[in-house]
Short mmCIF file of C-alpha atoms in Angstrom, two decimals:
data_model
loop_
_atom_site.label_atom_id
_atom_site.label_comp_id
_atom_site.label_asym_id
_atom_site.label_seq_id
_atom_site.Cartn_x
_atom_site.Cartn_y
_atom_site.Cartn_z
CA UNK A 220 28.19 -6.57 17.39
CA UNK A 221 26.86 -4.52 14.63
CA UNK A 222 28.74 -1.14 13.40
CA UNK A 223 26.71 2.19 13.72
CA UNK A 224 24.86 3.48 10.83
CA UNK A 225 27.29 6.47 10.18
CA UNK A 226 24.84 7.87 7.57
CA UNK A 227 22.58 8.80 10.78
CA UNK A 228 24.78 9.78 13.59
CA UNK A 229 26.89 12.34 11.10
CA UNK A 230 24.09 15.35 11.23
CA UNK A 231 24.09 14.73 14.73
CA UNK A 232 27.78 15.00 15.67
CA UNK A 233 27.99 17.87 13.50
CA UNK A 234 24.91 19.82 14.85
CA UNK A 235 26.49 19.11 18.27
CA UNK A 236 29.70 21.14 17.04
CA UNK A 237 28.24 23.61 15.67
CA UNK A 238 26.52 24.41 18.73
CA UNK A 239 29.70 24.04 21.18
CA UNK A 240 31.53 26.27 18.43
CA UNK A 241 28.50 28.76 18.43
CA UNK A 242 28.14 28.60 22.53
CA UNK A 243 31.79 29.20 23.12
CA UNK A 244 31.84 32.52 20.79
CA UNK A 245 28.88 33.77 22.23
CA UNK A 246 30.25 33.01 26.08
CA UNK A 247 33.40 34.67 25.25
CA UNK A 248 32.09 37.58 23.58
CA UNK A 249 29.49 38.25 26.64
CA UNK A 250 30.27 40.72 29.30
CA UNK A 251 28.03 38.72 31.65
CA UNK A 252 26.42 35.45 32.57
CA UNK A 253 24.85 33.55 35.28
CA UNK A 254 27.27 32.22 37.02
CA UNK A 255 30.93 32.22 36.10
CA UNK A 256 32.36 32.05 32.83
CA UNK A 257 34.70 29.56 33.16
CA UNK A 258 32.43 27.02 34.69
CA UNK A 259 30.29 27.70 31.55
CA UNK A 260 33.02 26.01 28.98
CA UNK A 261 32.85 22.49 30.44
CA UNK A 262 29.42 22.44 30.53
CA UNK A 263 29.23 23.42 26.98
CA UNK A 264 32.39 21.26 25.73
CA UNK A 265 31.15 18.29 27.89
CA UNK A 266 27.70 18.66 28.41
CA UNK A 267 27.74 17.16 24.14
CA UNK A 268 23.93 18.77 22.55
CA UNK A 269 22.49 19.23 25.78
CA UNK A 270 25.48 21.81 27.61
CA UNK A 271 24.95 23.80 24.70
CA UNK A 272 21.47 23.87 24.81
CA UNK A 273 21.41 24.76 28.62
CA UNK A 274 24.06 27.88 28.14
CA UNK A 275 21.69 29.52 25.45
CA UNK A 276 18.80 28.80 27.68
CA UNK A 277 19.97 29.49 31.45
CA UNK A 278 23.50 31.46 30.76
CA UNK A 279 22.75 33.86 28.60
CA UNK A 280 21.50 37.11 30.35
CA UNK A 281 20.64 38.87 27.25
#
Protein backbone atom coordinates (compact mmCIF):
# COMPACT_ATOMS: atom_id res chain seq x y z
CA UNK A 1 0.00 0.00 0.00
CA UNK A 2 1.34 3.38 -0.98
CA UNK A 3 1.46 6.08 1.68
CA UNK A 4 -0.40 9.30 0.89
CA UNK A 5 1.48 12.35 -0.27
CA UNK A 6 1.14 14.56 2.82
CA UNK A 7 2.33 17.64 0.99
CA UNK A 8 -0.96 17.58 -0.91
CA UNK A 9 -3.15 16.72 2.09
CA UNK A 10 -1.89 19.32 4.59
CA UNK A 11 -3.51 22.31 2.86
CA UNK A 12 -6.88 20.52 2.74
CA UNK A 13 -6.59 19.51 6.41
CA UNK A 14 -5.62 23.07 7.38
CA UNK A 15 -8.52 24.54 5.39
CA UNK A 16 -10.95 22.10 7.00
CA UNK A 17 -9.73 22.98 10.50
CA UNK A 18 -9.81 26.71 9.81
CA UNK A 19 -13.34 26.59 8.41
CA UNK A 20 -14.53 24.53 11.39
CA UNK A 21 -13.07 27.00 13.90
CA UNK A 22 -14.47 30.02 12.05
CA UNK A 23 -17.85 28.28 11.71
CA UNK A 24 -18.03 27.46 15.42
CA UNK A 25 -17.07 31.02 16.40
CA UNK A 26 -19.68 32.40 14.02
CA UNK A 27 -22.28 29.99 15.39
CA UNK A 28 -21.51 31.00 18.98
CA UNK A 29 -21.87 34.70 18.16
CA UNK A 30 -25.02 34.35 16.04
CA UNK A 31 -28.26 35.50 17.60
CA UNK A 32 -30.36 33.20 15.45
CA UNK A 33 -29.69 30.56 12.84
CA UNK A 34 -31.84 28.36 10.66
CA UNK A 35 -32.51 25.33 12.82
CA UNK A 36 -31.28 24.65 16.36
CA UNK A 37 -27.73 25.71 17.21
CA UNK A 38 -26.95 22.38 18.87
CA UNK A 39 -27.60 20.62 15.56
CA UNK A 40 -25.13 22.80 13.66
CA UNK A 41 -22.23 21.88 15.98
CA UNK A 42 -21.96 18.22 14.85
CA UNK A 43 -22.67 19.23 11.24
CA UNK A 44 -19.74 21.66 11.31
CA UNK A 45 -17.41 19.27 13.15
CA UNK A 46 -18.31 15.98 11.49
CA UNK A 47 -19.28 17.23 8.05
CA UNK A 48 -15.68 18.02 7.14
CA UNK A 49 -15.49 20.79 4.56
CA UNK A 50 -19.09 20.38 3.46
CA UNK A 51 -20.45 20.84 6.99
CA UNK A 52 -18.79 24.22 7.40
CA UNK A 53 -19.78 25.31 3.92
CA UNK A 54 -23.38 24.22 4.59
CA UNK A 55 -23.49 26.31 7.75
CA UNK A 56 -22.22 29.42 5.96
CA UNK A 57 -24.59 29.00 3.00
CA UNK A 58 -27.72 27.60 4.65
CA UNK A 59 -27.50 28.05 8.42
CA UNK A 60 -26.69 31.72 8.81
CA UNK A 61 -29.59 34.14 8.65
CA UNK A 62 -27.62 37.38 8.28
